[in-house]
PDB file of C-alpha atoms in Angstrom:
ATOM      1  CA  MET A   1     121.981  94.206 100.259  1.00 54.00           C
ATOM      2  CA  SER A   2     122.002  95.344 103.822  1.00 62.00           C
ATOM      3  CA  PRO A   3     118.811  95.333 105.890  1.00 68.00           C
ATOM      4  CA  ALA A   4     119.277  99.076 106.375  1.00 66.00           C
ATOM      5  CA  PHE A   5     119.261  99.622 102.599  1.00 67.00           C
ATOM      6  CA  VAL A   6     116.161  97.464 102.252  1.00 71.00           C
ATOM      7  CA  GLY A   7     114.487  99.521 104.999  1.00 74.00           C
ATOM      8  CA  PHE A   8     115.523 102.693 103.194  1.00 73.00           C
ATOM      9  CA  VAL A   9     113.942 101.458  99.941  1.00 74.00           C
ATOM     10  CA  ARG A  10     110.735 100.464 101.746  1.00 77.00           C
ATOM     11  CA  ASP A  11     110.544 103.932 103.277  1.00 78.00           C
ATOM     12  CA  LEU A  12     110.999 105.425  99.805  1.00 76.00           C
ATOM     13  CA  GLN A  13     108.225 103.205  98.452  1.00 78.00           C
ATOM     14  CA  SER A  14     105.850 104.537 101.083  1.00 80.00           C
ATOM     15  CA  ARG A  15     106.583 108.124  99.982  1.00 77.00           C
ATOM     16  CA  LEU A  16     107.032 107.965  96.211  1.00 78.00           C
ATOM     17  CA  ASP A  17     105.620 106.126  93.234  1.00 78.00           C
ATOM     18  CA  GLU A  18     107.425 103.070  91.890  1.00 76.00           C
ATOM     19  CA  ARG A  19     109.143 104.834  88.956  1.00 76.00           C
ATOM     20  CA  GLN A  20     110.672 107.453  91.245  1.00 76.00           C
ATOM     21  CA  VAL A  21     111.948 104.766  93.627  1.00 75.00           C
ATOM     22  CA  ARG A  22     113.557 102.862  90.742  1.00 75.00           C
ATOM     23  CA  VAL A  23     115.397 105.991  89.557  1.00 75.00           C
ATOM     24  CA  ILE A  24     116.679 106.791  93.042  1.00 75.00           C
ATOM     25  CA  VAL A  25     117.834 103.244  93.794  1.00 73.00           C
ATOM     26  CA  ALA A  26     119.503 102.878  90.384  1.00 72.00           C
ATOM     27  CA  ASN A  27     121.404 106.147  90.854  1.00 71.00           C
ATOM     28  CA  LEU A  28     122.446 105.212  94.395  1.00 69.00           C
ATOM     29  CA  LEU A  29     123.746 101.826  93.260  1.00 68.00           C
ATOM     30  CA  ARG A  30     125.489 103.383  90.249  1.00 66.00           C
ATOM     31  CA  ALA A  31     127.209 105.918  92.538  1.00 64.00           C
ATOM     32  CA  ARG A  32     128.326 103.063  94.817  1.00 60.00           C
ATOM     33  CA  VAL A  33     127.078 104.890  97.884  1.00 59.00           C
ATOM     34  CA  PRO A  34     128.744 103.431 100.974  1.00 58.00           C
ATOM     35  CA  LEU A  35     126.432 101.239 102.981  1.00 50.00           C
ATOM     36  CA  LEU A  36     127.261 103.418 106.012  1.00 47.00           C
ATOM     37  CA  SER A  37     124.935 105.980 104.467  1.00 53.00           C
ATOM     38  CA  PHE A  38     122.077 103.608 105.169  1.00 51.00           C
ATOM     39  CA  ALA A  39     122.637 103.172 108.880  1.00 52.00           C
ATOM     40  CA  PRO A  40     119.309 102.293 110.496  1.00 51.00           C
ATOM     41  CA  CYS A  41     119.242 105.523 112.494  1.00 48.00           C
ATOM     42  CA  ARG A  42     119.290 107.664 109.333  1.00 57.00           C
ATOM     43  CA  THR A  43     116.102 108.799 107.660  1.00 63.00           C
ATOM     44  CA  VAL A  44     115.457 108.774 103.931  1.00 65.00           C
ATOM     45  CA  ASP A  45     115.799 112.562 103.889  1.00 68.00           C
ATOM     46  CA  GLU A  46     119.178 112.424 105.662  1.00 67.00           C
ATOM     47  CA  VAL A  47     120.544 109.782 103.287  1.00 63.00           C
ATOM     48  CA  LEU A  48     119.367 111.637 100.184  1.00 64.00           C
ATOM     49  CA  ALA A  49     120.860 114.886 101.497  1.00 65.00           C
ATOM     50  CA  ALA A  50     124.195 113.186 102.255  1.00 62.00           C
ATOM     51  CA  VAL A  51     124.281 111.507  98.837  1.00 59.00           C
ATOM     52  CA  ALA A  52     123.373 114.758  97.061  1.00 61.00           C
ATOM     53  CA  ALA A  53     126.161 116.583  98.902  1.00 62.00           C
ATOM     54  CA  ALA A  54     128.805 114.026  97.927  1.00 59.00           C
ATOM     55  CA  PRO A  55     131.147 115.361  95.188  1.00 56.00           C
ATOM     56  CA  THR A  56     130.791 112.260  92.980  1.00 55.00           C
ATOM     57  CA  SER A  57     127.064 111.955  93.388  1.00 48.00           C
ATOM     58  CA  PRO A  58     124.810 111.824  90.348  1.00 49.00           C
ATOM     59  CA  LEU A  59     122.211 113.600  92.468  1.00 49.00           C
ATOM     60  CA  PRO A  60     120.120 115.709  92.403  1.00 51.00           C
ATOM     61  CA  LEU A  61     118.110 113.146  90.554  1.00 52.00           C
ATOM     62  CA  PRO A  62     115.969 113.986  87.561  1.00 55.00           C
ATOM     63  CA  LEU A  63     112.882 112.379  89.022  1.00 58.00           C
ATOM     64  CA  PRO A  64     110.081 111.584  86.649  1.00 62.00           C
ATOM     65  CA  PRO A  65     106.876 113.338  87.578  1.00 70.00           C
ATOM     66  CA  PRO A  66     104.454 111.263  89.603  1.00 72.00           C
ATOM     67  CA  GLU A  67     101.864 109.464  87.562  1.00 77.00           C
ATOM     68  CA  PRO A  68      98.566 111.324  87.518  1.00 83.00           C
ATOM     69  CA  GLU A  69      95.761 109.966  89.620  1.00 84.00           C
ATOM     70  CA  PRO A  70      93.258 108.048  87.522  1.00 86.00           C
ATOM     71  CA  ASP A  71      89.912 109.718  87.075  1.00 86.00           C
ATOM     72  CA  PRO A  72      87.392 108.430  89.570  1.00 85.00           C
ATOM     73  CA  PRO A  73      84.698 106.262  88.053  1.00 83.00           C
ATOM     74  CA  PRO A  74      81.593 108.219  87.136  1.00 84.00           C
ATOM     75  CA  GLU A  75      78.888 108.318  89.745  1.00 82.00           C
ATOM     76  CA  PRO A  76      76.110 105.898  88.891  1.00 82.00           C
ATOM     77  CA  ASP A  77      72.820 107.535  87.972  1.00 92.00           C
ATOM     78  CA  PRO A  78      70.552 106.968  90.999  1.00 93.00           C
ATOM     79  CA  ILE A  79      67.369 106.941  88.890  1.00 94.00           C
ATOM     80  CA  GLN A  80      68.836 104.339  86.509  1.00 94.00           C
ATOM     81  CA  ALA A  81      69.941 102.225  89.475  1.00 94.00           C
ATOM     82  CA  ALA A  82      66.417 102.408  90.882  1.00 95.00           C
ATOM     83  CA  CYS A  83      64.904 101.459  87.499  1.00 93.00           C
ATOM     84  CA  ASP A  84      67.277  98.490  87.209  1.00 93.00           C
ATOM     85  CA  LEU A  85      66.359  97.328  90.707  1.00 95.00           C
ATOM     86  CA  LEU A  86      62.619  97.624  90.026  1.00 94.00           C
ATOM     87  CA  HIS A  87      62.997  95.629  86.788  1.00 91.00           C
ATOM     88  CA  ARG A  88      64.933  92.872  88.556  1.00 92.00           C
ATOM     89  CA  LEU A  89      62.460  92.674  91.421  1.00 94.00           C
ATOM     90  CA  LEU A  90      59.180  92.991  89.558  1.00 93.00           C
ATOM     91  CA  VAL A  91      59.844  91.305  86.214  1.00 90.00           C
ATOM     92  CA  ASP A  92      58.566  87.955  87.531  1.00 89.00           C
ATOM     93  CA  GLY A  93      55.438  89.392  89.096  1.00 90.00           C
ATOM     94  CA  PRO A  94      54.167  91.626  91.883  1.00 93.00           C
ATOM     95  CA  LEU A  95      55.877  91.961  95.262  1.00 95.00           C
ATOM     96  CA  PRO A  96      54.821  93.605  98.504  1.00 95.00           C
ATOM     97  CA  GLY A  97      55.799  97.277  98.495  1.00 94.00           C
ATOM     98  CA  ASP A  98      57.575  96.859 101.838  1.00 95.00           C
ATOM     99  CA  GLU A  99      59.909  94.277 100.274  1.00 95.00           C
ATOM    100  CA  VAL A 100      60.664  96.525  97.300  1.00 95.00           C
ATOM    101  CA  GLU A 101      61.346  99.517  99.571  1.00 95.00           C
ATOM    102  CA  ALA A 102      63.563  97.394 101.837  1.00 96.00           C
ATOM    103  CA  ALA A 103      65.538  96.104  98.842  1.00 96.00           C
ATOM    104  CA  ALA A 104      65.960  99.671  97.570  1.00 96.00           C
ATOM    105  CA  HIS A 105      67.140 100.801 101.001  1.00 96.00           C
ATOM    106  CA  ASP A 106      69.625  97.903 101.173  1.00 96.00           C
ATOM    107  CA  ALA A 107      70.914  98.860  97.707  1.00 94.00           C
ATOM    108  CA  GLY A 108      71.472 102.455  98.857  1.00 94.00           C
ATOM    109  CA  ILE A 109      68.721 103.898  96.682  1.00 95.00           C
ATOM    110  CA  ALA A 110      67.072 107.013  98.073  1.00 95.00           C
ATOM    111  CA  PRO A 111      63.264 106.974  98.423  1.00 95.00           C
ATOM    112  CA  GLU A 112      63.020 109.931  96.013  1.00 95.00           C
ATOM    113  CA  SER A 113      64.952 108.024  93.340  1.00 95.00           C
ATOM    114  CA  LEU A 114      62.747 104.984  93.855  1.00 95.00           C
ATOM    115  CA  LEU A 115      59.580 107.069  93.444  1.00 93.00           C
ATOM    116  CA  GLU A 116      60.909 108.709  90.295  1.00 95.00           C
ATOM    117  CA  ALA A 117      61.825 105.305  88.857  1.00 94.00           C
ATOM    118  CA  CYS A 118      58.315 104.075  89.695  1.00 93.00           C
ATOM    119  CA  ASP A 119      56.893 106.990  87.711  1.00 94.00           C
ATOM    120  CA  LEU A 120      59.189 106.320  84.760  1.00 92.00           C
ATOM    121  CA  LEU A 121      58.340 102.614  84.666  1.00 92.00           C
ATOM    122  CA  ARG A 122      54.670 103.235  85.494  1.00 92.00           C
ATOM    123  CA  VAL A 123      54.842 100.815  88.408  1.00 93.00           C
ATOM    124  CA  LEU A 124      51.363 100.042  89.695  1.00 92.00           C
ATOM    125  CA  SER A 125      50.488  99.672  93.355  1.00 88.00           C
ATOM    126  CA  GLN A 126      47.370  97.799  94.440  1.00 87.00           C
ATOM    127  CA  ARG A 127      46.639  96.600  97.952  1.00 88.00           C
ATOM    128  CA  GLY A 128      50.255  97.135  99.003  1.00 89.00           C
ATOM    129  CA  GLU A 129      51.706  95.149  96.083  1.00 94.00           C
ATOM    130  CA  TRP A 130      53.880  96.730  93.425  1.00 95.00           C
ATOM    131  CA  ARG A 131      53.942  95.460  89.879  1.00 93.00           C
ATOM    132  CA  ILE A 132      55.156  96.446  86.436  1.00 89.00           C
ATOM    133  CA  PRO A 133      52.430  96.628  83.777  1.00 85.00           C
ATOM    134  CA  GLU A 134      52.213  93.407  81.754  1.00 75.00           C
ATOM    135  CA  ARG A 135      53.492  95.068  78.556  1.00 63.00           C
ATOM    136  CA  ARG A 136      56.656  96.314  80.304  1.00 55.00           C
ATOM    137  CA  ARG A 137      57.258  92.934  81.933  1.00 52.00           C
ATOM    138  CA  ARG A 138      57.249  91.231  78.534  1.00 55.00           C
ATOM    139  CA  GLN A 139      59.711  93.824  77.188  1.00 56.00           C
ATOM    140  CA  ALA A 140      62.063  93.208  80.104  1.00 51.00           C
ATOM    141  CA  GLN A 141      62.075  89.404  79.726  1.00 50.00           C
ATOM    142  CA  PRO A 142      64.573  87.872  77.280  1.00 47.00           C
ATOM    143  CA  ALA A 143      63.112  86.106  74.263  1.00 46.00           C
ATOM    144  CA  THR A 144      63.201  82.309  74.487  1.00 44.00           C
TER     145      THR A 144
END
């Protein structure tokens, strides 16, 4: 295949999904489009227009519809993320509150979410240290 044809296909790939490119290329090869149509100075639009205008062309092509965009992943629940972080940090014992807040900040957890998670888990704060009540710590640890 000529470098111009390869360039044409690459340009198509940047504009269309893979199934559409395969249909176009297959139809162009089946129609035995002269390689002159793919001169480097011609754009994809010019080549497709010239091929579609040719009397023996199989174009216009019945292009398959583009594949739908996948649904974005659901947003994580910020309160659950904060609860998970607090469990991981405090399950082995108390930590300074500054360290817990810094870890939450680094994890992208908003201060409001962290406070709500503290309420849900009944995190205790004494003398600047945060801890999970003993009963909750035992529940969070795996049985050995």
